[in-house]
Coordinates of C-alpha atoms in Angstrom, one line a residue:
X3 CA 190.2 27.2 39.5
X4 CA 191.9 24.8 42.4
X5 CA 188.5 23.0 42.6
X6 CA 188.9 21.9 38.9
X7 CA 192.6 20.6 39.5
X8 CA 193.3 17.3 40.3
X9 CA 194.8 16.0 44.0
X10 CA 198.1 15.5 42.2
X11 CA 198.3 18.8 40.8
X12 CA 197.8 20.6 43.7
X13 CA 200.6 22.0 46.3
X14 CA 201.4 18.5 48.7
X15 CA 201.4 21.2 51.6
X16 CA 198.1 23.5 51.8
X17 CA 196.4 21.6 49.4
X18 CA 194.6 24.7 47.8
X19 CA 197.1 25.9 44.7
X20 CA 199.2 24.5 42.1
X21 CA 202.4 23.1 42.3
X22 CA 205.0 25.8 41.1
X23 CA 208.4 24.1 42.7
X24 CA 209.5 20.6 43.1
X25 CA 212.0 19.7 45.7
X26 CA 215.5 18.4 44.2
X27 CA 215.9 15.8 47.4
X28 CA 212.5 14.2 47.4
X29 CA 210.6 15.2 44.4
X30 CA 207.9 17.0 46.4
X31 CA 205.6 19.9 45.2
X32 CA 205.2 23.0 46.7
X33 CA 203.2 26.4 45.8
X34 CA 205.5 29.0 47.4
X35 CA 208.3 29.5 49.9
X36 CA 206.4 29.2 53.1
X37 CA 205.0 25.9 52.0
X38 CA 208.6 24.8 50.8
X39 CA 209.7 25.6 54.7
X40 CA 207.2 23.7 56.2
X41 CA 207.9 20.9 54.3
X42 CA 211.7 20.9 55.3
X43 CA 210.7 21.4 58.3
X44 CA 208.1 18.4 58.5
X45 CA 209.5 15.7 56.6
X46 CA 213.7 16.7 57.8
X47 CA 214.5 17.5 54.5
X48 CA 217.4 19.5 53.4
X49 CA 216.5 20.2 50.1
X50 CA 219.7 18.9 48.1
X51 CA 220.1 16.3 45.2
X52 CA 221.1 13.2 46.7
X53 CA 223.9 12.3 44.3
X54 CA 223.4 8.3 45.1
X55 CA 219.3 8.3 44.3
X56 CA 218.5 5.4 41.7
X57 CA 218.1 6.8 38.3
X58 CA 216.6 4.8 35.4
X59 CA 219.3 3.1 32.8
X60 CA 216.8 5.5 29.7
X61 CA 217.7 8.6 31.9
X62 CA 221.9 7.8 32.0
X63 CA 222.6 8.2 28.2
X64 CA 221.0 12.0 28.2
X65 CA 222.5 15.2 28.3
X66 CA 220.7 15.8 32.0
X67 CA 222.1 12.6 33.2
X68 CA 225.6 13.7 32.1
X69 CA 225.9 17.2 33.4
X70 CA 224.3 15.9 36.6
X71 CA 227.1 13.1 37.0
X72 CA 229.6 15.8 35.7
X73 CA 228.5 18.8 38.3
X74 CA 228.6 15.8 40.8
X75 CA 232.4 14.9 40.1
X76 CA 233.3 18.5 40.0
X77 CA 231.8 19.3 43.4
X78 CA 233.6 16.8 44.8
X79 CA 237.2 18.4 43.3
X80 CA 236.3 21.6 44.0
X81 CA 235.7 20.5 47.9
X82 CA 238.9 18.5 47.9
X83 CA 240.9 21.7 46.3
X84 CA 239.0 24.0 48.9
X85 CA 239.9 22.0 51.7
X86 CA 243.9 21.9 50.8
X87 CA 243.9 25.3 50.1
X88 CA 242.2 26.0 53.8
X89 CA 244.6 24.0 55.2
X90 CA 247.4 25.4 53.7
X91 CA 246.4 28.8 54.5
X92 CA 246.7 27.7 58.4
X93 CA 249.9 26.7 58.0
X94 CA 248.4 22.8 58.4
X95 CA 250.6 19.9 56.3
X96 CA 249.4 17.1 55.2
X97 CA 250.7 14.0 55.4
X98 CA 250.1 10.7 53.8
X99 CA 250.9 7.4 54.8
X100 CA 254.6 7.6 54.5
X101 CA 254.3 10.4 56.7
X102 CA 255.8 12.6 54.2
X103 CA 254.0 16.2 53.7
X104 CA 251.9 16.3 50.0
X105 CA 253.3 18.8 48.4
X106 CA 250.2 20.2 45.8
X107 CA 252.1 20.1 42.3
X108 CA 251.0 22.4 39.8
X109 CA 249.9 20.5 36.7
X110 CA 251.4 21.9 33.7
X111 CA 250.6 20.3 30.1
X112 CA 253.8 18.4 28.5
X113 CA 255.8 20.2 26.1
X114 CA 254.6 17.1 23.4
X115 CA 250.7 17.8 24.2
X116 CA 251.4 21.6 23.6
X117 CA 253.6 20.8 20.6
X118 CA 250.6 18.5 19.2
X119 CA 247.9 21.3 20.2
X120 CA 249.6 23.9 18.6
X121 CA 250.5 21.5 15.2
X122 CA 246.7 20.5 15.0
X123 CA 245.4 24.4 15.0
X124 CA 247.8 25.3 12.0
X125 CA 246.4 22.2 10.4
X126 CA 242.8 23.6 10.7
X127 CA 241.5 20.4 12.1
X128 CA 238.7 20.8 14.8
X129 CA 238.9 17.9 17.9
X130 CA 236.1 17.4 19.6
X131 CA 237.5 15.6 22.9
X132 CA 235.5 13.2 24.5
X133 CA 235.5 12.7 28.2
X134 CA 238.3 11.8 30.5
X135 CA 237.7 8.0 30.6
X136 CA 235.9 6.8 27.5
X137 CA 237.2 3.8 24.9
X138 CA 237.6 6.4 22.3
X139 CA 239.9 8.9 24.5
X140 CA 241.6 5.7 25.8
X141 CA 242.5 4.7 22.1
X142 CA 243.6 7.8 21.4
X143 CA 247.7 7.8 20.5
X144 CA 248.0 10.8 18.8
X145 CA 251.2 12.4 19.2
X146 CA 253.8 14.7 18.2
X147 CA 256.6 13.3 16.3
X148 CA 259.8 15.3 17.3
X149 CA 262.1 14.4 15.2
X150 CA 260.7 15.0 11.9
X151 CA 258.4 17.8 13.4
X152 CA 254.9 16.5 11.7
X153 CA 251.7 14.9 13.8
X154 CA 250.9 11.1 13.8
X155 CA 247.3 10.8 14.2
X156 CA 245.7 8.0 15.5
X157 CA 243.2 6.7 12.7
X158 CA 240.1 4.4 13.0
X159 CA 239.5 2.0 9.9
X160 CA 236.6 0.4 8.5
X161 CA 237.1 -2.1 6.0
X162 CA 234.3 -3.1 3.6
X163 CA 232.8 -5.9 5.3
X164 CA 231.9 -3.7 8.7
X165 CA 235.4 -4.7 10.6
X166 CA 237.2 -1.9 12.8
X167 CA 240.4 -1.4 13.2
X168 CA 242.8 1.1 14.4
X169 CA 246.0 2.3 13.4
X170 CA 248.7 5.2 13.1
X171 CA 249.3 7.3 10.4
X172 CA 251.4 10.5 9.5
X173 CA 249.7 13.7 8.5
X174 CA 252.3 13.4 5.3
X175 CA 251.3 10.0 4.4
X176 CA 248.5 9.6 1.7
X177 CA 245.8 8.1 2.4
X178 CA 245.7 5.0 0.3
X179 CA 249.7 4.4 0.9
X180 CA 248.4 4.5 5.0
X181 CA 245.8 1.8 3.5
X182 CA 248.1 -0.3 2.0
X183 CA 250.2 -0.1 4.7
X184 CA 248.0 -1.2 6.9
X185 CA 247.2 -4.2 4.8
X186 CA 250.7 -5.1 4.6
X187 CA 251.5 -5.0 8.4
X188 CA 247.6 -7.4 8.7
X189 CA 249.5 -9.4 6.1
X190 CA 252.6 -10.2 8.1
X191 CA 251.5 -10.6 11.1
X192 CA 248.8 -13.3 10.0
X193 CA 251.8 -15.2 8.3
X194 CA 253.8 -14.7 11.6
X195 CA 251.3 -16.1 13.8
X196 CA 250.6 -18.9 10.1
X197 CA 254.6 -20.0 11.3
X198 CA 254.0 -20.3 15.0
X199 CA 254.5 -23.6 16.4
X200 CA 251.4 -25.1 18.4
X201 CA 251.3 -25.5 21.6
X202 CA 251.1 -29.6 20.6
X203 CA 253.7 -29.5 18.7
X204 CA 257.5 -28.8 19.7
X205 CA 259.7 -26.6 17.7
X206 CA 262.2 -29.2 17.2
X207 CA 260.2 -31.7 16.9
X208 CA 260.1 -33.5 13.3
X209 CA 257.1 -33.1 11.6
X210 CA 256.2 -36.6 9.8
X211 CA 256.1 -36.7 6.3
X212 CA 253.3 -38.5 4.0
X213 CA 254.6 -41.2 2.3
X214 CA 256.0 -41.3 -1.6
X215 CA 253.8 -42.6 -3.7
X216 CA 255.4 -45.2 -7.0
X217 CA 254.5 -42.5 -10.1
X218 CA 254.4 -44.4 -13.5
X219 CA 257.3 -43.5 -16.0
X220 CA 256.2 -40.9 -18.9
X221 CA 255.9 -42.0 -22.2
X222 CA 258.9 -40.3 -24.3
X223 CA 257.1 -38.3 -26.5
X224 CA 255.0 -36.3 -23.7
X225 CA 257.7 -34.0 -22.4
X226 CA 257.7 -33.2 -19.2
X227 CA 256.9 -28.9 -18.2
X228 CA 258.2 -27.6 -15.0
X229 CA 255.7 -26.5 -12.6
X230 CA 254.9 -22.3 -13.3
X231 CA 253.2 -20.2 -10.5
X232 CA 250.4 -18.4 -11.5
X233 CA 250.8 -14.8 -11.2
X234 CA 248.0 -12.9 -11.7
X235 CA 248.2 -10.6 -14.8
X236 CA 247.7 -6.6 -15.0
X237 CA 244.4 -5.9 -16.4
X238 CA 244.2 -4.9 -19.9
X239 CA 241.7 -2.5 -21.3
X240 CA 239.2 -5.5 -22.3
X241 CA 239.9 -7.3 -18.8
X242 CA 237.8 -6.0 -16.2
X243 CA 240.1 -4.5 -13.2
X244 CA 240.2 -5.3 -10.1
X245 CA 237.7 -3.5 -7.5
X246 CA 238.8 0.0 -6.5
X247 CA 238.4 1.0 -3.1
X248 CA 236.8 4.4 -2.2
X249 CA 237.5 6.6 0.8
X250 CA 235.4 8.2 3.1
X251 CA 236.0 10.4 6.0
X252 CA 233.2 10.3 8.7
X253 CA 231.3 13.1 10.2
X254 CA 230.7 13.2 13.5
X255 CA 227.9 14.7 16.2
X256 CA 225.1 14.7 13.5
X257 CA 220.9 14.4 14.4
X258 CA 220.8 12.5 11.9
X259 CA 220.2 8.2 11.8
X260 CA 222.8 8.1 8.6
X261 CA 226.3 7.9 9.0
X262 CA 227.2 10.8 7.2
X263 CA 230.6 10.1 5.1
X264 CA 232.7 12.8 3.3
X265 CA 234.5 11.5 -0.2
X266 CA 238.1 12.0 0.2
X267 CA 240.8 11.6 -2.4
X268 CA 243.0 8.5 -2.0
X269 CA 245.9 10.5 -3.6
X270 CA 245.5 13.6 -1.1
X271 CA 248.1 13.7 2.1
X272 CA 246.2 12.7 6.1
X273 CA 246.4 16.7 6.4
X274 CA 244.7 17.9 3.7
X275 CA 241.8 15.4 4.2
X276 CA 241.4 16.4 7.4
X277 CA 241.6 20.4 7.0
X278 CA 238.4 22.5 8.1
X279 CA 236.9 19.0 9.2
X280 CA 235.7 17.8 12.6
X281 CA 236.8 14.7 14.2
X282 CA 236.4 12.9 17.2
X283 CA 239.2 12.3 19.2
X284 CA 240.9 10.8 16.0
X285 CA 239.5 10.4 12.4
X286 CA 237.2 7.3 11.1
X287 CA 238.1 6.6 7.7
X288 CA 235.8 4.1 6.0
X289 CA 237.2 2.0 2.9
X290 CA 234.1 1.0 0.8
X291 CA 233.4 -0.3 -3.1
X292 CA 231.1 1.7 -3.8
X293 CA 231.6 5.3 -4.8
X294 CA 229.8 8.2 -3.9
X295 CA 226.7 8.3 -5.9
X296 CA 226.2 4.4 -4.8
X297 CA 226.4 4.1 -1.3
X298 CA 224.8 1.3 0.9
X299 CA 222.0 1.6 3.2
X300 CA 223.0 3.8 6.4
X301 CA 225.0 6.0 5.0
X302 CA 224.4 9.6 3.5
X303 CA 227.6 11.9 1.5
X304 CA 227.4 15.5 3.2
X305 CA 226.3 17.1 0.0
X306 CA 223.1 15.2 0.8
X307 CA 222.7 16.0 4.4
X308 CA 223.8 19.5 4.2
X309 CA 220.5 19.5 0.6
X310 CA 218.5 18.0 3.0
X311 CA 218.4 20.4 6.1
X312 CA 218.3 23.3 3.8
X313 CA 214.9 21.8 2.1
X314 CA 211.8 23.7 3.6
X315 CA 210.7 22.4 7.0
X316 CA 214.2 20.4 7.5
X317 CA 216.1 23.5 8.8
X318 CA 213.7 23.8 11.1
X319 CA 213.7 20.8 12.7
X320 CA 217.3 20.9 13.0
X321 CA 217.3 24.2 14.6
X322 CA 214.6 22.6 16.9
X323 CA 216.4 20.2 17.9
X324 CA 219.5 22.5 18.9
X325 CA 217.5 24.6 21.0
X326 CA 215.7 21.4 22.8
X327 CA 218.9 20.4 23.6
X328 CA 219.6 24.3 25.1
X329 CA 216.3 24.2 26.8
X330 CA 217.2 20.7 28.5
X331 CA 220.5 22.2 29.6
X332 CA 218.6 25.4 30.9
X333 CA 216.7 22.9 33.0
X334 CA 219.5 21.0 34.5
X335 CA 220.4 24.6 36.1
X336 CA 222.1 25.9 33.0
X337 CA 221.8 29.8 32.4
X338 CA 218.9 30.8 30.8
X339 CA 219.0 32.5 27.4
X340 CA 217.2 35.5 28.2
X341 CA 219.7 35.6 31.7
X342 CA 222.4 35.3 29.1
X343 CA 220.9 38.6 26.7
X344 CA 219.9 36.1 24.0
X345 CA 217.0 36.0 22.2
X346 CA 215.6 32.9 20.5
X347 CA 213.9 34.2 17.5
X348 CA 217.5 36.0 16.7
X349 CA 219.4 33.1 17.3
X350 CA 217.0 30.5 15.3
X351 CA 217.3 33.8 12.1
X352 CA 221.7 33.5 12.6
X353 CA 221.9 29.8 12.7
X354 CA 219.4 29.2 10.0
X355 CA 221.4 31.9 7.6
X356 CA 225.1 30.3 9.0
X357 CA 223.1 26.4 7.5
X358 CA 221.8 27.7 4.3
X359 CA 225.5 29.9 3.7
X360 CA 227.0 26.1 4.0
X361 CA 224.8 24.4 1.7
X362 CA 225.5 26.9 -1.0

């Protein structure tokens, strides 16, 4: 059997039997524990994930790269918190540069973040929070508004021609009155800046004039009309009207290469939009022409998407790809699922039933 295997899949060590183990450190391959000894002891290797090893750009954005850089950080505050509490335990202060002792303060949540907590669970509105750091947790302003008691999400727009932007907006406001306003407040402060002297000009400087030109004097008989401002007409039945705009809440953390949109109604309040819905952080609301049954290339309604993973052989490859992601978690030193009292043939049988129960 060992004489069929190639040099590189045999144990770097005794040279006679497979490779069962790889060393975290170095990447070497050993058969069994002796072997895995004897190359600590030969090449002085300790065996531990160096924390500062190169890693490829491809292998950052994965969910191995991420628990590793997240298991890293939190070994790090777990050895600062064990060393405090040592020290405190033998009666050692610490001092800073001051020289005042560091008194550990206990970190309790503000009243406004438990306020806003307990506000979004009666709303039924599921927050996935993204790490401590990121633009999107940096642009979140969502807060708790005291003195009319009601949450003022932070809300992320996209306009029809693929612009972002973001703004506030109270759970009691509808949705195309926060649209509108939003519109408004673009509008003001473009004629703001519009009014704004240049940096040329002076503010009390006088701004020349063009010269008067000689008119000719009207005949008598064409009489003259005052100048009328043309305001543009409500739309009759036979006039076309003017373009609606249709509202779309997006749905995040999907395997899927569409951006899948929700419809919302443009009469219904920020709330009741958002109730039994997952967002990130804050909502995305896109503000498109077309309506539902219409929409451009890239983007999928979730009556679609949910049709399409309950179709025969779909379900399954969404249920693969949830368990690849377990089994990649597994192998970043996750528990295992057997470790854990799961099985995966169960668990494949609840989450397909809990996919098809949706789609109906």
């Amino acid at each position: 059997m060992a004489e069929d295997l190639l040099l590189t899949e045999l144990c770097k060590i005794c040279h006679t039997k497979p490779y069962k183990y790889c060393c975290p450190r170095c990447s070497s391959r050993t058969c069994s524990l002796p072997c895995l000894k004897r190359h600590k002891q030969w090449a002085s290797c300790n065996g531990v994930r160096d924390p500062a090893a190169y890693v490829k750009r491809s292998d950052l954005a994965t969910p191995k790269g991420l628990d590793h850089d997240y298991n890293y950080l939190t070994s790090i505050e777990r050895q600062i918190d064990n060393a405090e509490r040592n020290a405190e335990s033998r009666g050692i202060l610490l001092f800073d540069a001051t020289q005042k002792p560091i008194r550990k303060k206990r970190r309790h949540p503000a009243d406004g973040k438990v306020l806003l907590a307990k506000a979004i669970e009666q709303c039924r509105v599921v927050v996935d929070r993204a790490p401590q750091g990121m633009s999107r947790q940096k642009q979140n302003a969502t807060r708790w508004d005291k003195r009319k008691r009601r949450v003022v999400w932070t809300v992320e727009w996209v306009h029809k021609n693929g612009s972002r932007e973001i703004g506030i907006c109270p759970e009691t406001t509808t949705i195309d009155a926060a649209y509108a306003e939003l519109a408004t407040s673009n509008t003001k402060d473009t004629a703001a800046e519009a009014g704004r002297p240049t940096k040329k000009q002076k503010p009390n400087a006088e701004i020349p004039r063009p010269p008067v030109l000689a008119m000719k004097p009207q005949s008598e008989h064409v009489p003259t009309s005052p100048v009328v401002a043309q305001v543009p007409q409500a739309s009759t039945p036979d006039q076309p009207s003017a373009p609606t705009v249709h509202f779309y809440l997006l749905l995040p953390s999907t395997p899927t290469p569409y951006r899948v949109l929700i419809p919302v109604s443009p009469t219904d309040t920020l709330s009741t939009a958002l109730r039994d819905r997952l967002v990130l952080e804050f909502p995305t609301i896109y503000a498109l022409k077309q309506p539902p049954d219409k929409l451009p290339t890239g983007f999928t309604t979730e009556e679609e998407y949910l049709r399409g993973i309950a179709e025969k052989g779909n379900i399954d490859k969404h249920l693969d790809g949830i368990l690849n992601w377990a089994d990649a978690w597994e192998n970043d030193g996750g528990q295992k699922m057997g470790e854990r009292g799961l099985d995966e043939r169960a668990l494949r049988d609840v989450l397909k039933k809990d996919l098809v129960r949706e789609v109906e």
